[in-house]
């Protein structure tokens, strides 16, 4: 194995563990669906995490294979993957008590989860691209045209999600973020 294969194995394992954590949370929700109130916020967050982590894997596959491995690049990637793991760990409580309300859980932990999502994207996409290609090429590749509009929409919606304290607005932000991913999937 060369350096990139070893690095990508570590990065990929951490993202895979995060993905598995979200799926394990979904399984716990299904198992307890009759004794808890699931609501919409947590499932929408979980779907968004799956979309975003899949995007991180594909971005890593495209970009990390051509990168010169440096400590800064490794730390940025592993920090982003670590942020996904923390978010995935917080998405569903480990212990689901009878009568638990997951919308209340989401709202109590939203700042950490949405802030982690913002950090994961800034580290995993913006900083990593800047380290691999340089800041000017990163801006030209990620922030021009349709891609730039989608990035701006994504970051703006996550920022609003962090700041708002209204359940309906949080629901709209999460639903819109998922719709953005579906649109990107259809275009790219």
mmCIF file of the C-alpha atoms, coordinates in Angstrom:
data_MODEL
# 
_entry.id   MODEL 
# 
loop_
_atom_site.group_PDB 
_atom_site.id 
_atom_site.type_symbol 
_atom_site.label_atom_id 
_atom_site.label_alt_id 
_atom_site.label_comp_id 
_atom_site.label_asym_id 
_atom_site.label_entity_id 
_atom_site.label_seq_id 
_atom_site.pdbx_PDB_ins_code 
_atom_site.Cartn_x 
_atom_site.Cartn_y 
_atom_site.Cartn_z 
_atom_site.occupancy 
_atom_site.B_iso_or_equiv 
_atom_site.pdbx_formal_charge 
_atom_site.auth_seq_id 
_atom_site.auth_comp_id 
_atom_site.auth_asym_id 
_atom_site.auth_atom_id 
_atom_site.pdbx_PDB_model_num 
ATOM 1   C CA . UNK A 1 1   ? 0.000   0.000  0.000   1.00 0.00 ? 1   UNK A CA 1 
ATOM 2   C CA . UNK A 1 2   ? 1.205   3.460  -0.765  1.00 0.00 ? 2   UNK A CA 1 
ATOM 3   C CA . UNK A 1 3   ? 0.543   6.567  1.362   1.00 0.00 ? 3   UNK A CA 1 
ATOM 4   C CA . UNK A 1 4   ? -2.685  7.545  -0.399  1.00 0.00 ? 4   UNK A CA 1 
ATOM 5   C CA . UNK A 1 5   ? -4.135  4.043  -0.029  1.00 0.00 ? 5   UNK A CA 1 
ATOM 6   C CA . UNK A 1 6   ? -3.343  3.955  3.689   1.00 0.00 ? 6   UNK A CA 1 
ATOM 7   C CA . UNK A 1 7   ? -4.737  7.454  4.193   1.00 0.00 ? 7   UNK A CA 1 
ATOM 8   C CA . UNK A 1 8   ? -7.889  6.810  2.172   1.00 0.00 ? 8   UNK A CA 1 
ATOM 9   C CA . UNK A 1 9   ? -8.459  3.562  4.096   1.00 0.00 ? 9   UNK A CA 1 
ATOM 10  C CA . UNK A 1 10  ? -8.419  5.515  7.390   1.00 0.00 ? 10  UNK A CA 1 
ATOM 11  C CA . UNK A 1 11  ? -10.617 8.278  5.976   1.00 0.00 ? 11  UNK A CA 1 
ATOM 12  C CA . UNK A 1 12  ? -12.992 5.778  4.396   1.00 0.00 ? 12  UNK A CA 1 
ATOM 13  C CA . UNK A 1 13  ? -13.280 3.700  7.566   1.00 0.00 ? 13  UNK A CA 1 
ATOM 14  C CA . UNK A 1 14  ? -14.185 6.767  9.626   1.00 0.00 ? 14  UNK A CA 1 
ATOM 15  C CA . UNK A 1 15  ? -16.830 7.805  7.074   1.00 0.00 ? 15  UNK A CA 1 
ATOM 16  C CA . UNK A 1 16  ? -18.148 4.228  6.914   1.00 0.00 ? 16  UNK A CA 1 
ATOM 17  C CA . UNK A 1 17  ? -18.434 4.135  10.714  1.00 0.00 ? 17  UNK A CA 1 
ATOM 18  C CA . UNK A 1 18  ? -20.359 7.411  10.574  1.00 0.00 ? 18  UNK A CA 1 
ATOM 19  C CA . UNK A 1 19  ? -22.663 6.016  7.899   1.00 0.00 ? 19  UNK A CA 1 
ATOM 20  C CA . UNK A 1 20  ? -23.207 2.864  9.996   1.00 0.00 ? 20  UNK A CA 1 
ATOM 21  C CA . UNK A 1 21  ? -23.947 5.000  13.066  1.00 0.00 ? 21  UNK A CA 1 
ATOM 22  C CA . UNK A 1 22  ? -26.738 6.798  11.187  1.00 0.00 ? 22  UNK A CA 1 
ATOM 23  C CA . UNK A 1 23  ? -28.175 3.487  9.965   1.00 0.00 ? 23  UNK A CA 1 
ATOM 24  C CA . UNK A 1 24  ? -27.977 1.996  13.481  1.00 0.00 ? 24  UNK A CA 1 
ATOM 25  C CA . UNK A 1 25  ? -29.869 5.033  14.745  1.00 0.00 ? 25  UNK A CA 1 
ATOM 26  C CA . UNK A 1 26  ? -32.520 4.498  12.072  1.00 0.00 ? 26  UNK A CA 1 
ATOM 27  C CA . UNK A 1 27  ? -32.856 0.871  13.149  1.00 0.00 ? 27  UNK A CA 1 
ATOM 28  C CA . UNK A 1 28  ? -33.319 1.948  16.797  1.00 0.00 ? 28  UNK A CA 1 
ATOM 29  C CA . UNK A 1 29  ? -36.000 4.416  15.716  1.00 0.00 ? 29  UNK A CA 1 
ATOM 30  C CA . UNK A 1 30  ? -37.855 1.743  13.791  1.00 0.00 ? 30  UNK A CA 1 
ATOM 31  C CA . UNK A 1 31  ? -37.615 -0.669 16.728  1.00 0.00 ? 31  UNK A CA 1 
ATOM 32  C CA . UNK A 1 32  ? -39.004 1.943  19.160  1.00 0.00 ? 32  UNK A CA 1 
ATOM 33  C CA . UNK A 1 33  ? -41.469 3.627  16.812  1.00 0.00 ? 33  UNK A CA 1 
ATOM 34  C CA . UNK A 1 34  ? -44.499 2.689  18.957  1.00 0.00 ? 34  UNK A CA 1 
ATOM 35  C CA . UNK A 1 35  ? -43.104 4.041  22.211  1.00 0.00 ? 35  UNK A CA 1 
ATOM 36  C CA . UNK A 1 36  ? -41.457 7.304  21.077  1.00 0.00 ? 36  UNK A CA 1 
ATOM 37  C CA . UNK A 1 37  ? -42.416 10.338 19.029  1.00 0.00 ? 37  UNK A CA 1 
ATOM 38  C CA . UNK A 1 38  ? -40.078 10.388 16.045  1.00 0.00 ? 38  UNK A CA 1 
ATOM 39  C CA . UNK A 1 39  ? -41.278 13.556 14.311  1.00 0.00 ? 39  UNK A CA 1 
ATOM 40  C CA . UNK A 1 40  ? -39.644 14.875 11.143  1.00 0.00 ? 40  UNK A CA 1 
ATOM 41  C CA . UNK A 1 41  ? -36.532 16.750 12.244  1.00 0.00 ? 41  UNK A CA 1 
ATOM 42  C CA . UNK A 1 42  ? -34.332 13.776 13.160  1.00 0.00 ? 42  UNK A CA 1 
ATOM 43  C CA . UNK A 1 43  ? -35.188 11.653 10.082  1.00 0.00 ? 43  UNK A CA 1 
ATOM 44  C CA . UNK A 1 44  ? -34.538 14.638 7.799   1.00 0.00 ? 44  UNK A CA 1 
ATOM 45  C CA . UNK A 1 45  ? -31.214 15.269 9.529   1.00 0.00 ? 45  UNK A CA 1 
ATOM 46  C CA . UNK A 1 46  ? -30.288 11.601 9.153   1.00 0.00 ? 46  UNK A CA 1 
ATOM 47  C CA . UNK A 1 47  ? -31.128 11.653 5.434   1.00 0.00 ? 47  UNK A CA 1 
ATOM 48  C CA . UNK A 1 48  ? -29.090 14.841 5.012   1.00 0.00 ? 48  UNK A CA 1 
ATOM 49  C CA . UNK A 1 49  ? -26.140 13.209 6.773   1.00 0.00 ? 49  UNK A CA 1 
ATOM 50  C CA . UNK A 1 50  ? -26.288 10.201 4.467   1.00 0.00 ? 50  UNK A CA 1 
ATOM 51  C CA . UNK A 1 51  ? -26.356 12.476 1.402   1.00 0.00 ? 51  UNK A CA 1 
ATOM 52  C CA . UNK A 1 52  ? -23.536 14.654 2.723   1.00 0.00 ? 52  UNK A CA 1 
ATOM 53  C CA . UNK A 1 53  ? -21.302 11.756 3.742   1.00 0.00 ? 53  UNK A CA 1 
ATOM 54  C CA . UNK A 1 54  ? -21.833 10.084 0.357   1.00 0.00 ? 54  UNK A CA 1 
ATOM 55  C CA . UNK A 1 55  ? -20.798 13.374 -1.226  1.00 0.00 ? 55  UNK A CA 1 
ATOM 56  C CA . UNK A 1 56  ? -17.664 13.424 0.953   1.00 0.00 ? 56  UNK A CA 1 
ATOM 57  C CA . UNK A 1 57  ? -16.767 9.899  -0.194  1.00 0.00 ? 57  UNK A CA 1 
ATOM 58  C CA . UNK A 1 58  ? -17.184 10.759 -3.879  1.00 0.00 ? 58  UNK A CA 1 
ATOM 59  C CA . UNK A 1 59  ? -15.276 14.010 -3.474  1.00 0.00 ? 59  UNK A CA 1 
ATOM 60  C CA . UNK A 1 60  ? -12.490 12.158 -1.688  1.00 0.00 ? 60  UNK A CA 1 
ATOM 61  C CA . UNK A 1 61  ? -12.362 9.531  -4.410  1.00 0.00 ? 61  UNK A CA 1 
ATOM 62  C CA . UNK A 1 62  ? -12.085 12.200 -7.126  1.00 0.00 ? 62  UNK A CA 1 
ATOM 63  C CA . UNK A 1 63  ? -9.612  14.486 -5.403  1.00 0.00 ? 63  UNK A CA 1 
ATOM 64  C CA . UNK A 1 64  ? -7.510  12.615 -2.896  1.00 0.00 ? 64  UNK A CA 1 
ATOM 65  C CA . UNK A 1 65  ? -6.093  10.183 -5.450  1.00 0.00 ? 65  UNK A CA 1 
ATOM 66  C CA . UNK A 1 66  ? -4.265  13.029 -7.163  1.00 0.00 ? 66  UNK A CA 1 
ATOM 67  C CA . UNK A 1 67  ? -3.206  14.839 -3.991  1.00 0.00 ? 67  UNK A CA 1 
ATOM 68  C CA . UNK A 1 68  ? 0.198   15.017 -2.415  1.00 0.00 ? 68  UNK A CA 1 
ATOM 69  C CA . UNK A 1 69  ? -0.368  13.773 1.114   1.00 0.00 ? 69  UNK A CA 1 
ATOM 70  C CA . UNK A 1 70  ? 0.592   16.312 3.768   1.00 0.00 ? 70  UNK A CA 1 
ATOM 71  C CA . UNK A 1 71  ? -0.127  16.506 7.465   1.00 0.00 ? 71  UNK A CA 1 
ATOM 72  C CA . UNK A 1 72  ? -2.467  19.469 6.855   1.00 0.00 ? 72  UNK A CA 1 
ATOM 73  C CA . UNK A 1 73  ? -4.443  17.488 4.281   1.00 0.00 ? 73  UNK A CA 1 
ATOM 74  C CA . UNK A 1 74  ? -4.669  14.396 6.497   1.00 0.00 ? 74  UNK A CA 1 
ATOM 75  C CA . UNK A 1 75  ? -5.768  16.470 9.498   1.00 0.00 ? 75  UNK A CA 1 
ATOM 76  C CA . UNK A 1 76  ? -8.382  18.353 7.468   1.00 0.00 ? 76  UNK A CA 1 
ATOM 77  C CA . UNK A 1 77  ? -9.860  15.159 6.031   1.00 0.00 ? 77  UNK A CA 1 
ATOM 78  C CA . UNK A 1 78  ? -9.841  13.221 9.285   1.00 0.00 ? 78  UNK A CA 1 
ATOM 79  C CA . UNK A 1 79  ? -11.294 16.211 11.152  1.00 0.00 ? 79  UNK A CA 1 
ATOM 80  C CA . UNK A 1 80  ? -14.129 16.413 8.633   1.00 0.00 ? 80  UNK A CA 1 
ATOM 81  C CA . UNK A 1 81  ? -14.786 12.669 8.889   1.00 0.00 ? 81  UNK A CA 1 
ATOM 82  C CA . UNK A 1 82  ? -14.595 12.939 12.681  1.00 0.00 ? 82  UNK A CA 1 
ATOM 83  C CA . UNK A 1 83  ? -17.182 15.725 12.632  1.00 0.00 ? 83  UNK A CA 1 
ATOM 84  C CA . UNK A 1 84  ? -19.504 13.440 10.655  1.00 0.00 ? 84  UNK A CA 1 
ATOM 85  C CA . UNK A 1 85  ? -19.015 10.729 13.285  1.00 0.00 ? 85  UNK A CA 1 
ATOM 86  C CA . UNK A 1 86  ? -19.888 13.126 16.122  1.00 0.00 ? 86  UNK A CA 1 
ATOM 87  C CA . UNK A 1 87  ? -23.009 14.325 14.289  1.00 0.00 ? 87  UNK A CA 1 
ATOM 88  C CA . UNK A 1 88  ? -24.047 10.747 13.531  1.00 0.00 ? 88  UNK A CA 1 
ATOM 89  C CA . UNK A 1 89  ? -23.531 9.841  17.197  1.00 0.00 ? 89  UNK A CA 1 
ATOM 90  C CA . UNK A 1 90  ? -25.741 12.724 18.334  1.00 0.00 ? 90  UNK A CA 1 
ATOM 91  C CA . UNK A 1 91  ? -28.494 12.251 15.745  1.00 0.00 ? 91  UNK A CA 1 
ATOM 92  C CA . UNK A 1 92  ? -30.345 9.612  17.801  1.00 0.00 ? 92  UNK A CA 1 
ATOM 93  C CA . UNK A 1 93  ? -30.054 9.172  21.573  1.00 0.00 ? 93  UNK A CA 1 
ATOM 94  C CA . UNK A 1 94  ? -28.293 5.988  22.666  1.00 0.00 ? 94  UNK A CA 1 
ATOM 95  C CA . UNK A 1 95  ? -31.124 5.202  25.084  1.00 0.00 ? 95  UNK A CA 1 
ATOM 96  C CA . UNK A 1 96  ? -34.649 5.756  23.807  1.00 0.00 ? 96  UNK A CA 1 
ATOM 97  C CA . UNK A 1 97  ? -36.962 6.195  26.788  1.00 0.00 ? 97  UNK A CA 1 
ATOM 98  C CA . UNK A 1 98  ? -40.672 5.510  26.382  1.00 0.00 ? 98  UNK A CA 1 
ATOM 99  C CA . UNK A 1 99  ? -42.407 8.743  25.444  1.00 0.00 ? 99  UNK A CA 1 
ATOM 100 C CA . UNK A 1 100 ? -39.194 10.367 24.162  1.00 0.00 ? 100 UNK A CA 1 
ATOM 101 C CA . UNK A 1 101 ? -39.710 13.184 21.653  1.00 0.00 ? 101 UNK A CA 1 
ATOM 102 C CA . UNK A 1 102 ? -36.992 13.207 18.981  1.00 0.00 ? 102 UNK A CA 1 
ATOM 103 C CA . UNK A 1 103 ? -37.929 16.673 17.773  1.00 0.00 ? 103 UNK A CA 1 
ATOM 104 C CA . UNK A 1 104 ? -37.086 17.901 21.296  1.00 0.00 ? 104 UNK A CA 1 
ATOM 105 C CA . UNK A 1 105 ? -33.823 15.886 21.183  1.00 0.00 ? 105 UNK A CA 1 
ATOM 106 C CA . UNK A 1 106 ? -32.961 17.459 17.833  1.00 0.00 ? 106 UNK A CA 1 
ATOM 107 C CA . UNK A 1 107 ? -33.669 20.958 19.108  1.00 0.00 ? 107 UNK A CA 1 
ATOM 108 C CA . UNK A 1 108 ? -31.551 20.373 22.244  1.00 0.00 ? 108 UNK A CA 1 
ATOM 109 C CA . UNK A 1 109 ? -28.572 19.178 20.168  1.00 0.00 ? 109 UNK A CA 1 
ATOM 110 C CA . UNK A 1 110 ? -29.142 21.111 16.939  1.00 0.00 ? 110 UNK A CA 1 
ATOM 111 C CA . UNK A 1 111 ? -26.297 23.580 17.421  1.00 0.00 ? 111 UNK A CA 1 
ATOM 112 C CA . UNK A 1 112 ? -23.762 20.769 17.738  1.00 0.00 ? 112 UNK A CA 1 
ATOM 113 C CA . UNK A 1 113 ? -25.177 18.775 14.830  1.00 0.00 ? 113 UNK A CA 1 
ATOM 114 C CA . UNK A 1 114 ? -25.698 21.670 12.395  1.00 0.00 ? 114 UNK A CA 1 
ATOM 115 C CA . UNK A 1 115 ? -22.437 23.291 13.517  1.00 0.00 ? 115 UNK A CA 1 
ATOM 116 C CA . UNK A 1 116 ? -20.671 19.972 12.970  1.00 0.00 ? 116 UNK A CA 1 
ATOM 117 C CA . UNK A 1 117 ? -22.217 19.724 9.518   1.00 0.00 ? 117 UNK A CA 1 
ATOM 118 C CA . UNK A 1 118 ? -20.959 23.196 8.707   1.00 0.00 ? 118 UNK A CA 1 
ATOM 119 C CA . UNK A 1 119 ? -17.488 22.355 10.054  1.00 0.00 ? 119 UNK A CA 1 
ATOM 120 C CA . UNK A 1 120 ? -17.362 19.033 8.188   1.00 0.00 ? 120 UNK A CA 1 
ATOM 121 C CA . UNK A 1 121 ? -18.186 20.759 4.905   1.00 0.00 ? 121 UNK A CA 1 
ATOM 122 C CA . UNK A 1 122 ? -15.818 23.673 5.402   1.00 0.00 ? 122 UNK A CA 1 
ATOM 123 C CA . UNK A 1 123 ? -12.994 21.299 6.302   1.00 0.00 ? 123 UNK A CA 1 
ATOM 124 C CA . UNK A 1 124 ? -13.795 18.445 3.934   1.00 0.00 ? 124 UNK A CA 1 
ATOM 125 C CA . UNK A 1 125 ? -14.675 20.424 0.860   1.00 0.00 ? 125 UNK A CA 1 
ATOM 126 C CA . UNK A 1 126 ? -13.375 23.989 1.028   1.00 0.00 ? 126 UNK A CA 1 
ATOM 127 C CA . UNK A 1 127 ? -10.133 23.510 2.967   1.00 0.00 ? 127 UNK A CA 1 
ATOM 128 C CA . UNK A 1 128 ? -9.252  20.174 1.370   1.00 0.00 ? 128 UNK A CA 1 
ATOM 129 C CA . UNK A 1 129 ? -9.843  21.539 -2.138  1.00 0.00 ? 129 UNK A CA 1 
ATOM 130 C CA . UNK A 1 130 ? -7.772  24.588 -1.281  1.00 0.00 ? 130 UNK A CA 1 
ATOM 131 C CA . UNK A 1 131 ? -4.921  22.406 0.017   1.00 0.00 ? 131 UNK A CA 1 
ATOM 132 C CA . UNK A 1 132 ? -5.009  20.151 -3.044  1.00 0.00 ? 132 UNK A CA 1 
ATOM 133 C CA . UNK A 1 133 ? -5.531  22.677 -5.845  1.00 0.00 ? 133 UNK A CA 1 
ATOM 134 C CA . UNK A 1 134 ? -4.755  26.031 -4.246  1.00 0.00 ? 134 UNK A CA 1 
ATOM 135 C CA . UNK A 1 135 ? -7.236  28.688 -3.192  1.00 0.00 ? 135 UNK A CA 1 
ATOM 136 C CA . UNK A 1 136 ? -7.730  30.260 -6.627  1.00 0.00 ? 136 UNK A CA 1 
ATOM 137 C CA . UNK A 1 137 ? -8.473  26.976 -8.375  1.00 0.00 ? 137 UNK A CA 1 
ATOM 138 C CA . UNK A 1 138 ? -10.725 25.881 -5.484  1.00 0.00 ? 138 UNK A CA 1 
ATOM 139 C CA . UNK A 1 139 ? -12.788 29.057 -5.852  1.00 0.00 ? 139 UNK A CA 1 
ATOM 140 C CA . UNK A 1 140 ? -12.948 28.642 -9.643  1.00 0.00 ? 140 UNK A CA 1 
ATOM 141 C CA . UNK A 1 141 ? -13.972 24.997 -9.362  1.00 0.00 ? 141 UNK A CA 1 
ATOM 142 C CA . UNK A 1 142 ? -16.375 25.147 -6.416  1.00 0.00 ? 142 UNK A CA 1 
ATOM 143 C CA . UNK A 1 143 ? -17.771 28.666 -6.404  1.00 0.00 ? 143 UNK A CA 1 
ATOM 144 C CA . UNK A 1 144 ? -18.552 29.441 -10.040 1.00 0.00 ? 144 UNK A CA 1 
ATOM 145 C CA . UNK A 1 145 ? -21.734 28.687 -11.969 1.00 0.00 ? 145 UNK A CA 1 
ATOM 146 C CA . UNK A 1 146 ? -24.331 26.181 -10.756 1.00 0.00 ? 146 UNK A CA 1 
ATOM 147 C CA . UNK A 1 147 ? -21.891 24.600 -8.295  1.00 0.00 ? 147 UNK A CA 1 
ATOM 148 C CA . UNK A 1 148 ? -21.275 27.960 -6.644  1.00 0.00 ? 148 UNK A CA 1 
ATOM 149 C CA . UNK A 1 149 ? -24.982 28.659 -6.336  1.00 0.00 ? 149 UNK A CA 1 
ATOM 150 C CA . UNK A 1 150 ? -25.596 25.234 -4.774  1.00 0.00 ? 150 UNK A CA 1 
ATOM 151 C CA . UNK A 1 151 ? -22.690 25.725 -2.338  1.00 0.00 ? 151 UNK A CA 1 
ATOM 152 C CA . UNK A 1 152 ? -23.982 29.154 -1.348  1.00 0.00 ? 152 UNK A CA 1 
ATOM 153 C CA . UNK A 1 153 ? -27.504 27.795 -0.852  1.00 0.00 ? 153 UNK A CA 1 
ATOM 154 C CA . UNK A 1 154 ? -26.191 24.875 1.207   1.00 0.00 ? 154 UNK A CA 1 
ATOM 155 C CA . UNK A 1 155 ? -24.063 27.001 3.539   1.00 0.00 ? 155 UNK A CA 1 
ATOM 156 C CA . UNK A 1 156 ? -26.788 29.642 3.908   1.00 0.00 ? 156 UNK A CA 1 
ATOM 157 C CA . UNK A 1 157 ? -29.410 27.034 4.803   1.00 0.00 ? 157 UNK A CA 1 
ATOM 158 C CA . UNK A 1 158 ? -27.126 25.371 7.361   1.00 0.00 ? 158 UNK A CA 1 
ATOM 159 C CA . UNK A 1 159 ? -26.323 28.782 8.891   1.00 0.00 ? 159 UNK A CA 1 
ATOM 160 C CA . UNK A 1 160 ? -30.038 29.610 9.147   1.00 0.00 ? 160 UNK A CA 1 
ATOM 161 C CA . UNK A 1 161 ? -30.663 26.171 10.682  1.00 0.00 ? 161 UNK A CA 1 
ATOM 162 C CA . UNK A 1 162 ? -28.058 26.942 13.357  1.00 0.00 ? 162 UNK A CA 1 
ATOM 163 C CA . UNK A 1 163 ? -29.549 30.346 14.142  1.00 0.00 ? 163 UNK A CA 1 
ATOM 164 C CA . UNK A 1 164 ? -33.324 29.763 14.089  1.00 0.00 ? 164 UNK A CA 1 
ATOM 165 C CA . UNK A 1 165 ? -35.347 28.625 17.061  1.00 0.00 ? 165 UNK A CA 1 
ATOM 166 C CA . UNK A 1 166 ? -38.585 27.818 15.300  1.00 0.00 ? 166 UNK A CA 1 
ATOM 167 C CA . UNK A 1 167 ? -39.573 24.190 14.643  1.00 0.00 ? 167 UNK A CA 1 
ATOM 168 C CA . UNK A 1 168 ? -41.317 24.943 11.334  1.00 0.00 ? 168 UNK A CA 1 
ATOM 169 C CA . UNK A 1 169 ? -38.330 26.922 10.030  1.00 0.00 ? 169 UNK A CA 1 
ATOM 170 C CA . UNK A 1 170 ? -35.979 24.111 11.115  1.00 0.00 ? 170 UNK A CA 1 
ATOM 171 C CA . UNK A 1 171 ? -38.196 21.640 9.281   1.00 0.00 ? 171 UNK A CA 1 
ATOM 172 C CA . UNK A 1 172 ? -38.196 23.789 6.138   1.00 0.00 ? 172 UNK A CA 1 
ATOM 173 C CA . UNK A 1 173 ? -34.384 24.207 6.288   1.00 0.00 ? 173 UNK A CA 1 
ATOM 174 C CA . UNK A 1 174 ? -33.791 20.446 6.629   1.00 0.00 ? 174 UNK A CA 1 
ATOM 175 C CA . UNK A 1 175 ? -36.302 19.585 3.905   1.00 0.00 ? 175 UNK A CA 1 
ATOM 176 C CA . UNK A 1 176 ? -34.783 22.197 1.585   1.00 0.00 ? 176 UNK A CA 1 
ATOM 177 C CA . UNK A 1 177 ? -31.244 20.924 2.243   1.00 0.00 ? 177 UNK A CA 1 
ATOM 178 C CA . UNK A 1 178 ? -32.364 17.424 1.280   1.00 0.00 ? 178 UNK A CA 1 
ATOM 179 C CA . UNK A 1 179 ? -34.082 18.787 -1.844  1.00 0.00 ? 179 UNK A CA 1 
ATOM 180 C CA . UNK A 1 180 ? -30.838 20.579 -2.780  1.00 0.00 ? 180 UNK A CA 1 
ATOM 181 C CA . UNK A 1 181 ? -29.023 17.239 -2.629  1.00 0.00 ? 181 UNK A CA 1 
ATOM 182 C CA . UNK A 1 182 ? -31.675 15.574 -4.773  1.00 0.00 ? 182 UNK A CA 1 
ATOM 183 C CA . UNK A 1 183 ? -31.367 18.396 -7.333  1.00 0.00 ? 183 UNK A CA 1 
ATOM 184 C CA . UNK A 1 184 ? -27.577 18.058 -7.354  1.00 0.00 ? 184 UNK A CA 1 
ATOM 185 C CA . UNK A 1 185 ? -27.947 14.289 -7.848  1.00 0.00 ? 185 UNK A CA 1 
ATOM 186 C CA . UNK A 1 186 ? -30.196 14.909 -10.846 1.00 0.00 ? 186 UNK A CA 1 
ATOM 187 C CA . UNK A 1 187 ? -27.840 17.465 -12.408 1.00 0.00 ? 187 UNK A CA 1 
ATOM 188 C CA . UNK A 1 188 ? -24.472 15.801 -11.782 1.00 0.00 ? 188 UNK A CA 1 
# 
